[in-house]
Coordinates of C-alpha atoms and ligand atoms in Angstrom, one line a residue:
M1 CA 12.7 -25.7 11.7
S2 CA 12.5 -29.5 11.0
A3 CA 10.2 -30.8 7.6
D4 CA 8.0 -32.8 9.6
K5 CA 5.4 -29.9 10.8
P6 CA 2.5 -29.6 8.7
P7 CA 2.7 -25.6 6.2
V8 CA 0.5 -23.7 7.3
T9 CA -3.6 -23.9 5.4
A10 CA -5.3 -21.1 3.9
R11 CA -7.4 -21.5 7.6
Q12 CA -4.3 -20.7 9.4
I13 CA -3.9 -17.7 7.1
L14 CA -7.3 -16.4 8.2
E15 CA -6.9 -17.0 12.2
R16 CA -3.4 -15.0 11.3
C17 CA -5.3 -11.8 10.5
D18 CA -7.5 -11.7 13.0
V19 CA -4.6 -12.2 15.2
L20 CA -3.0 -9.4 13.2
A21 CA -6.4 -7.0 13.6
A22 CA -6.5 -7.1 17.1
E23 CA -3.2 -4.5 16.8
S24 CA -4.9 -1.8 16.8
S25 CA -4.6 1.8 18.3
S26 CA -8.1 2.6 18.1
D27 CA -11.0 0.4 20.5
T28 CA -14.1 0.6 17.8
G29 CA -11.7 -0.3 14.4
I30 CA -8.6 -1.6 13.2
E31 CA -5.1 1.0 13.0
R32 CA -2.2 0.5 12.8
V33 CA 0.0 3.4 11.2
Y34 CA 4.0 3.4 10.9
L35 CA 6.4 2.9 14.3
S36 CA 3.5 2.3 16.3
P37 CA 3.3 -0.2 19.5
E38 CA 0.8 -2.0 17.2
H39 CA 3.4 -1.8 14.5
A40 CA 5.8 -3.5 16.7
A41 CA 3.8 -5.9 17.5
V42 CA 2.8 -7.2 14.3
N43 CA 6.2 -7.4 13.5
R44 CA 7.0 -9.8 16.5
L45 CA 4.1 -11.6 15.2
A46 CA 5.3 -11.6 11.9
A47 CA 8.4 -12.5 13.1
D48 CA 7.6 -16.0 15.4
W49 CA 5.5 -16.8 11.8
M50 CA 8.3 -16.4 9.8
Y51 CA 11.0 -18.9 12.3
E52 CA 7.9 -21.2 12.3
A53 CA 8.5 -21.7 8.6
G54 CA 12.1 -21.3 8.3
L55 CA 13.1 -18.1 7.5
S56 CA 15.6 -16.0 9.4
T57 CA 14.2 -13.3 10.5
W58 CA 14.9 -9.4 10.9
M59 CA 13.7 -6.1 11.5
D60 CA 15.4 -4.0 9.7
A61 CA 16.4 -0.4 9.4
A62 CA 13.2 1.6 8.7
G63 CA 10.8 -1.1 10.5
N64 CA 10.4 -3.7 7.8
Q65 CA 10.2 -7.2 9.9
R66 CA 12.0 -9.6 6.7
G67 CA 13.0 -12.9 6.1
R68 CA 15.5 -15.3 4.4
F69 CA 15.0 -18.5 2.9
E70 CA 18.2 -19.9 1.2
G71 CA 18.5 -21.7 -1.5
R72 CA 20.6 -24.2 -3.1
Q73 CA 23.4 -23.0 -1.5
P74 CA 23.5 -20.2 0.8
G75 CA 24.3 -16.1 -0.1
L76 CA 22.5 -16.4 -3.9
P77 CA 20.6 -13.6 -4.9
A78 CA 17.1 -13.3 -3.7
L79 CA 13.9 -13.2 -5.3
L80 CA 11.7 -10.6 -2.4
L81 CA 8.1 -11.8 -1.6
G82 CA 6.1 -9.4 0.6
S83 CA 3.5 -7.0 1.1
H84 CA 3.3 -4.2 3.5
L85 CA 1.1 -4.8 8.2
D86 CA -0.1 -0.7 7.9
T87 CA -3.3 0.4 7.5
V88 CA -5.6 2.8 6.6
P89 CA -7.9 4.6 9.9
N90 CA -11.0 1.8 10.3
A91 CA -9.4 -0.7 8.1
G92 CA -10.4 -4.2 7.4
R93 CA -8.2 -7.3 8.0
Y94 CA -6.7 -8.6 4.3
D95 CA -5.2 -5.1 2.6
G96 CA -1.4 -6.3 2.7
I97 CA -1.6 -8.5 5.7
L98 CA -2.7 -11.3 3.5
G99 CA 0.2 -10.3 1.1
V100 CA 2.4 -11.2 4.0
L101 CA 0.6 -14.0 5.2
L102 CA 0.7 -15.7 1.9
A103 CA 4.4 -15.1 1.2
I104 CA 5.2 -16.8 4.4
A105 CA 3.1 -19.6 3.6
V106 CA 4.4 -19.9 0.4
V107 CA 8.0 -20.6 2.3
D108 CA 6.1 -22.6 5.0
R109 CA 5.2 -24.8 2.0
L110 CA 9.4 -25.0 0.4
R111 CA 10.9 -26.2 4.2
A112 CA 7.8 -28.6 4.5
D113 CA 8.8 -29.7 1.2
E114 CA 12.5 -29.9 1.9
V115 CA 12.6 -27.5 -1.1
K116 CA 16.2 -25.9 -2.3
L117 CA 15.7 -23.4 -5.0
P118 CA 18.2 -21.8 -7.4
F119 CA 17.6 -18.4 -5.7
A120 CA 16.9 -17.0 -2.0
V121 CA 13.9 -16.3 -1.0
E122 CA 13.4 -13.2 1.1
V123 CA 9.7 -12.4 2.8
L124 CA 8.9 -8.2 3.4
A125 CA 6.5 -7.3 5.6
F126 CA 6.7 -3.4 4.9
G127 CA 5.6 -1.2 7.8
D128 CA 4.3 1.9 6.0
E129 CA 2.4 1.6 2.4
E130 CA -0.6 3.8 3.6
G131 CA 0.6 6.5 4.5
T132 CA -1.1 7.0 7.3
R133 CA 0.6 8.5 10.4
F134 CA 2.6 10.8 8.1
G135 CA 1.6 11.8 4.5
T136 CA 3.6 10.2 2.4
A137 CA 3.2 6.6 2.0
L138 CA 5.3 4.0 0.8
L139 CA 7.7 4.5 3.2
G140 CA 9.1 1.0 3.9
S141 CA 9.5 -0.1 1.0
R142 CA 10.7 2.7 -0.3
A143 CA 13.9 2.7 2.0
V144 CA 14.4 -1.5 1.0
A145 CA 14.7 0.3 -2.6
G146 CA 16.7 2.2 -1.6
T147 CA 15.2 6.1 -2.6
W148 CA 14.6 7.9 0.4
D149 CA 14.5 11.1 0.5
P150 CA 16.0 13.2 3.9
A151 CA 12.8 15.7 3.4
W152 CA 10.4 13.1 5.4
W153 CA 12.6 13.6 8.4
D154 CA 10.7 16.6 9.7
L155 CA 7.1 15.2 7.6
H156 CA 5.0 15.5 10.9
D157 CA 2.2 13.0 12.4
K158 CA -1.8 14.4 13.6
D159 CA 0.6 14.7 17.1
G160 CA 3.3 17.3 15.8
V161 CA 5.6 14.3 15.5
T162 CA 8.4 14.1 13.1
L163 CA 9.2 11.4 11.8
R164 CA 12.9 11.6 13.1
E165 CA 11.1 11.6 16.4
A166 CA 9.2 8.5 15.6
F167 CA 12.2 6.9 14.7
V168 CA 14.2 6.9 17.4
E169 CA 10.6 6.2 20.0
F170 CA 10.8 2.9 18.2
G171 CA 14.4 2.1 18.4
L172 CA 16.1 2.9 15.0
D173 CA 18.5 4.7 14.3
P174 CA 17.1 7.7 11.3
D175 CA 21.4 7.6 10.3
S176 CA 21.1 4.0 9.5
V177 CA 18.0 4.3 7.8
G178 CA 20.3 3.7 4.4
D179 CA 21.0 0.0 5.9
A180 CA 17.4 -1.6 5.0
A181 CA 17.9 -0.7 1.1
S182 CA 18.6 -3.8 -0.8
R183 CA 21.2 -4.0 -3.8
S184 CA 19.5 -4.5 -7.1
G185 CA 22.5 -7.2 -7.6
D186 CA 21.5 -9.0 -4.9
V187 CA 17.6 -9.6 -6.0
I188 CA 15.8 -11.5 -8.6
G189 CA 12.7 -9.8 -8.4
Y190 CA 9.4 -9.0 -6.5
L191 CA 6.6 -10.9 -6.3
E192 CA 3.2 -9.5 -4.2
A193 CA 0.2 -11.0 -3.6
H194 CA -3.0 -8.7 -2.5
I195 CA -6.5 -8.3 -2.3
E196 CA -8.0 -6.7 -5.7
Q197 CA -9.6 -3.6 -3.6
G198 CA -12.6 -3.3 -6.5
P199 CA -14.7 -5.6 -8.1
Y200 CA -13.8 -7.2 -11.3
L201 CA -13.2 -10.7 -10.3
E202 CA -15.7 -10.7 -8.4
E203 CA -18.3 -9.7 -11.1
A204 CA -16.5 -12.1 -13.3
D205 CA -16.6 -15.0 -10.9
R206 CA -13.0 -15.4 -10.5
S207 CA -10.1 -15.7 -7.4
L208 CA -7.5 -14.3 -9.2
A209 CA -6.0 -12.3 -11.7
V210 CA -2.4 -10.8 -12.5
V211 CA -2.0 -7.2 -12.6
S212 CA -0.5 -5.6 -15.5
S213 CA -0.1 -2.2 -13.9
I214 CA -0.8 0.1 -10.8
A215 CA -1.8 3.2 -11.4
G216 CA 0.2 6.8 -11.1
A217 CA -0.7 8.4 -7.8
R218 CA 0.2 12.1 -6.3
R219 CA -1.7 13.7 -2.5
F220 CA -1.7 17.1 -2.5
A221 CA -3.3 18.9 1.1
L222 CA -4.9 21.7 0.0
T223 CA -5.6 25.3 2.2
L224 CA -8.5 27.4 0.8
T225 CA -8.1 30.9 2.9
G226 CA -11.3 33.7 2.5
E227 CA -12.8 35.4 5.6
A228 CA -14.4 34.1 8.4
G229 CA -17.8 36.6 9.5
H230 CA -20.9 36.2 10.7
A231 CA -23.5 33.1 8.8
G232 CA -27.3 36.3 9.3
G233 CA -24.6 39.7 8.8
V234 CA -23.0 39.0 6.2
P235 CA -24.5 38.9 2.9
F236 CA -23.8 36.7 0.4
H237 CA -21.6 39.2 -2.3
R238 CA -19.7 40.3 0.9
R239 CA -18.9 36.4 1.1
H240 CA -15.1 35.3 0.8
D241 CA -16.4 31.4 1.9
A242 CA -14.2 28.9 2.2
L243 CA -16.6 26.1 2.2
A244 CA -18.1 27.2 -0.1
G245 CA -15.5 27.7 -2.7
A246 CA -14.1 24.6 -1.3
S247 CA -17.3 22.4 -2.3
E248 CA -17.1 24.2 -6.0
V249 CA -13.6 22.5 -6.7
V250 CA -14.8 18.8 -4.6
L251 CA -17.4 18.4 -7.0
A252 CA -15.0 19.7 -9.9
V253 CA -12.6 17.4 -8.9
E254 CA -14.9 14.4 -9.5
R255 CA -16.3 16.0 -12.7
L256 CA -13.0 16.3 -13.9
A257 CA -11.3 12.9 -12.5
R258 CA -15.0 11.1 -14.1
T259 CA -14.2 12.6 -17.7
A260 CA -11.4 12.8 -18.3
G261 CA -10.5 8.2 -17.1
A262 CA -9.0 9.8 -14.5
I263 CA -9.8 8.7 -10.5
A264 CA -9.3 11.5 -8.1
T265 CA -11.0 11.2 -4.2
V266 CA -11.3 14.4 -1.9
G267 CA -11.0 12.2 1.2
R268 CA -10.3 14.6 3.8
L269 CA -11.6 18.0 4.5
Q270 CA -11.7 20.1 7.5
A271 CA -13.6 24.3 8.3
F272 CA -12.6 26.3 10.2
P273 CA -13.2 27.7 12.8
G274 CA -15.9 25.6 12.6
G275 CA -19.4 27.2 13.8
V276 CA -22.4 26.8 12.8
N277 CA -23.1 30.3 13.5
V278 CA -19.7 31.5 11.1
I279 CA -18.5 31.3 7.5
A280 CA -15.8 29.4 7.1
G281 CA -12.6 31.8 6.9
R282 CA -10.0 28.6 6.1
V283 CA -10.6 25.4 4.7
E284 CA -8.5 22.2 4.2
F285 CA -8.9 19.1 2.2
S286 CA -7.1 16.6 0.8
L287 CA -6.4 15.2 -2.6
D288 CA -5.7 11.7 -4.1
L289 CA -5.8 11.7 -8.1
R290 CA -4.7 8.7 -9.7
A291 CA -4.5 7.5 -13.7
E292 CA -2.9 4.6 -15.7
T293 CA -0.8 6.8 -16.7
D294 CA 1.4 10.1 -15.6
I295 CA 0.3 12.1 -18.4
L296 CA -3.0 11.9 -18.1
R297 CA -2.9 11.7 -14.4
D298 CA -1.1 15.0 -14.6
D299 CA -3.3 17.1 -17.3
V300 CA -6.2 16.4 -14.8
W301 CA -3.9 17.6 -12.1
Q302 CA -3.7 21.2 -13.9
A303 CA -7.3 21.1 -15.3
I304 CA -7.9 20.7 -11.2
Q305 CA -5.3 24.2 -10.6
D306 CA -8.2 25.7 -13.4
V307 CA -10.6 25.8 -11.5
I308 CA -9.3 26.2 -7.9
A309 CA -7.8 29.3 -9.8
E310 CA -11.2 30.6 -11.1
V311 CA -13.0 29.6 -8.1
C312 CA -10.5 31.6 -5.5
Q313 CA -10.2 34.5 -8.1
R314 CA -14.9 34.3 -8.4
R315 CA -14.6 34.8 -4.2
G316 CA -11.9 36.3 -3.3
L317 CA -10.0 33.2 -1.8
I318 CA -6.8 32.5 -1.8
C319 CA -5.6 28.5 -2.3
A320 CA -2.1 27.1 -1.0
I321 CA -1.4 24.1 -2.4
D322 CA 1.2 21.2 -0.6
E323 CA 1.9 18.2 -2.5
T324 CA 2.6 14.9 -0.2
H325 CA 2.7 11.8 -2.3
N326 CA 4.1 11.2 -5.6
A327 CA 4.4 7.5 -7.5
P328 CA 4.4 6.8 -10.9
A329 CA 2.2 4.7 -12.8
V330 CA 4.4 1.3 -12.8
V331 CA 4.2 -1.3 -15.5
A332 CA 5.0 -5.0 -14.5
A333 CA 7.4 -7.3 -15.6
P334 CA 6.5 -9.6 -18.5
A335 CA 8.4 -12.0 -17.1
L336 CA 7.1 -12.3 -13.8
K337 CA 3.5 -11.7 -15.0
S338 CA 3.8 -15.0 -16.9
V339 CA 5.2 -17.3 -13.9
I340 CA 2.3 -15.3 -12.3
A341 CA -0.2 -16.1 -15.3
D342 CA 1.7 -20.1 -14.5
G343 CA 0.9 -20.2 -11.2
I344 CA -2.8 -19.3 -11.6
R345 CA -2.9 -21.3 -14.7
A346 CA -1.8 -24.3 -12.1
T347 CA -4.6 -23.9 -10.0
G348 CA -6.8 -24.8 -13.5
D349 CA -7.7 -21.1 -14.2
L350 CA -6.7 -22.0 -18.3
S351 CA -7.2 -18.5 -19.2
P352 CA -6.0 -15.7 -16.8
M353 CA -7.7 -12.1 -16.0
T354 CA -5.6 -9.4 -16.3
L355 CA -6.1 -6.1 -14.2
F356 CA -5.4 -2.9 -13.8
S357 CA -4.3 -1.8 -10.5
K358 CA -6.0 1.7 -9.2
A359 CA -5.0 1.0 -6.2
G360 CA -1.5 1.9 -5.4
H361 CA 1.1 -1.2 -3.7
D362 CA 4.9 -1.7 -2.0
A363 CA 5.8 -2.8 -6.1
M364 CA 5.2 0.7 -6.8
A365 CA 8.5 1.4 -4.5
I366 CA 10.4 -1.7 -5.4
A367 CA 10.4 -0.9 -9.2
D368 CA 13.1 1.4 -8.5
L369 CA 14.8 -1.9 -7.4
T370 CA 14.0 -4.8 -9.4
A371 CA 11.3 -5.9 -11.4
W372 CA 7.7 -6.8 -10.5
A373 CA 4.4 -8.6 -10.3
M374 CA 0.9 -9.1 -8.4
L375 CA -1.1 -11.4 -7.9
F376 CA -5.1 -10.4 -7.0
V377 CA -7.2 -12.1 -4.0
R378 CA -10.9 -11.4 -5.2
N379 CA -12.3 -9.8 -2.2
G380 CA -16.3 -9.9 -1.4
R381 CA -19.2 -7.6 -1.5
G382 CA -18.4 -5.4 -4.4
G383 CA -14.2 -6.0 -3.4
I384 CA -14.9 -3.6 -0.3
S385 CA -11.9 -2.5 1.4
H386 CA -10.7 0.6 3.3
H387 CA -13.1 -0.3 5.3
P388 CA -14.5 -3.3 8.0
D389 CA -16.7 -5.2 5.5
E390 CA -13.1 -6.2 3.6
T391 CA -13.7 -9.8 3.1
V392 CA -12.3 -12.5 1.4
T393 CA -13.8 -16.4 1.2
V394 CA -10.9 -19.5 2.9
E395 CA -11.2 -21.4 -0.6
D396 CA -9.9 -18.2 -2.8
V397 CA -6.8 -18.0 0.0
A398 CA -6.4 -21.7 -0.9
I399 CA -6.6 -21.0 -4.1
A400 CA -4.0 -17.9 -3.5
L401 CA -1.6 -19.9 -1.9
D402 CA -1.5 -22.5 -4.2
A403 CA -0.9 -20.3 -7.3
F404 CA 1.9 -17.7 -5.4
E405 CA 3.8 -21.1 -4.8
A406 CA 3.2 -22.3 -8.2
A407 CA 4.5 -18.9 -9.1
V408 CA 7.4 -18.9 -7.7
L409 CA 8.7 -23.0 -9.1
A410 CA 8.1 -21.9 -12.2
L411 CA 10.1 -18.7 -11.3
A412 CA 12.8 -21.4 -10.3
E413 CA 12.3 -23.7 -13.3
T414 CA 12.8 -20.8 -15.9
Y415 CA 15.2 -18.9 -13.8
S416 CA 19.2 -20.4 -13.3
H417 CA 21.9 -18.3 -11.8
P418 CA 25.4 -19.2 -13.1
T419 CA 26.7 -20.2 -9.3
A420 CA 23.4 -22.0 -8.4
Ligands
HGY501 O1 -3.8 4.2 -1.8 C1 -4.3 3.1 -1.8 O2 -3.9 2.6 -3.5 C2 -3.6 2.2 -0.9 O3 -4.1 1.2 -0.3 N1 -2.1 2.6 0.0
MN502 MN1 -4.8 0.0 1.1
MN503 MN1 -2.6 -2.8 -0.2

């Protein structure tokens, strides 16, 4: 792609977010899951934009759309820039997506300015950060990090399609998933730009922040089993009401996490058989538990299990627990955090804010491959996210683009590869 094409602007980045938002499996909101037709569609769009930015592009063996922009000479180790293109149900249009498009836009500027760096730059559009389809998250970035777990092949979606079947249906070879892994010797670090998904930048009236660390997360699928029965005929003292039991657990989850300074959510709960005049014999519900340290997170998990045991004993219920996701807390690399801070300072904010991320990100997986750092971008309306009202301003996107580009250039200043 010739250098005389002007680089993409912040407004064009937002327009691209709107184009990607239209690729949804739902006609009432944005939903785009791993290895779906919508995933294939956004990969093709990202590939086009990567090509226009001067990246050579390919889809890797795990369905991630990737691009490479060579440095001063071909084959140099690469700085990775990326985020994810998949979404939660009824999602906003910037979670993950803005980070991918900012990464492409930074390379587009390098192209237009004919800048050749002492390292290559690779852009990664991960196919599954949320875990919406198969329950286990970070599948795309874990493939790149080389930490794919073969036990995942038997995970299945709500229609009973296994991850293995979904791979084949998408045109991927499950046996080749290892080809998606990057070698640590081929990368020099990972930078991710992402909306904050919280209220602190808006409260501080700042556009950007450096991320200090990302909360460790564990997810569980729990089933409480009691005894269904007639809503009128069964007296209270004879009941084994799974929904009443689950309700006690849900409130205990909130109380225990809040008291301990962790954060926990029951986002999905279903009672069976589900009749309005039938005592619930079974309840299936989710638990998403996070904390700044894995020790705190696991201490809260133990306290929650103690409450579950007490409720089950008192109400005559049985509880089955399946852990569906576990990602340790990760701390950003100081050297990369400082280039992100340099990037923010280059935009005129001379005392960059630092934030701890309670939201999970692909950097948690890429941390197994290389050093990482993140740039947070303000998103308005209290930082609402995982919601259609998710919003960013074109001004903040422009500032984020300047900061992200400046961070890459600051890294190039300090980085000297022996053969570059
Ligand atoms: O759940 C999270 O924190 C992320 O959005 N996947
Ligand atoms: Mn998300
Ligand atoms: Mn995200």
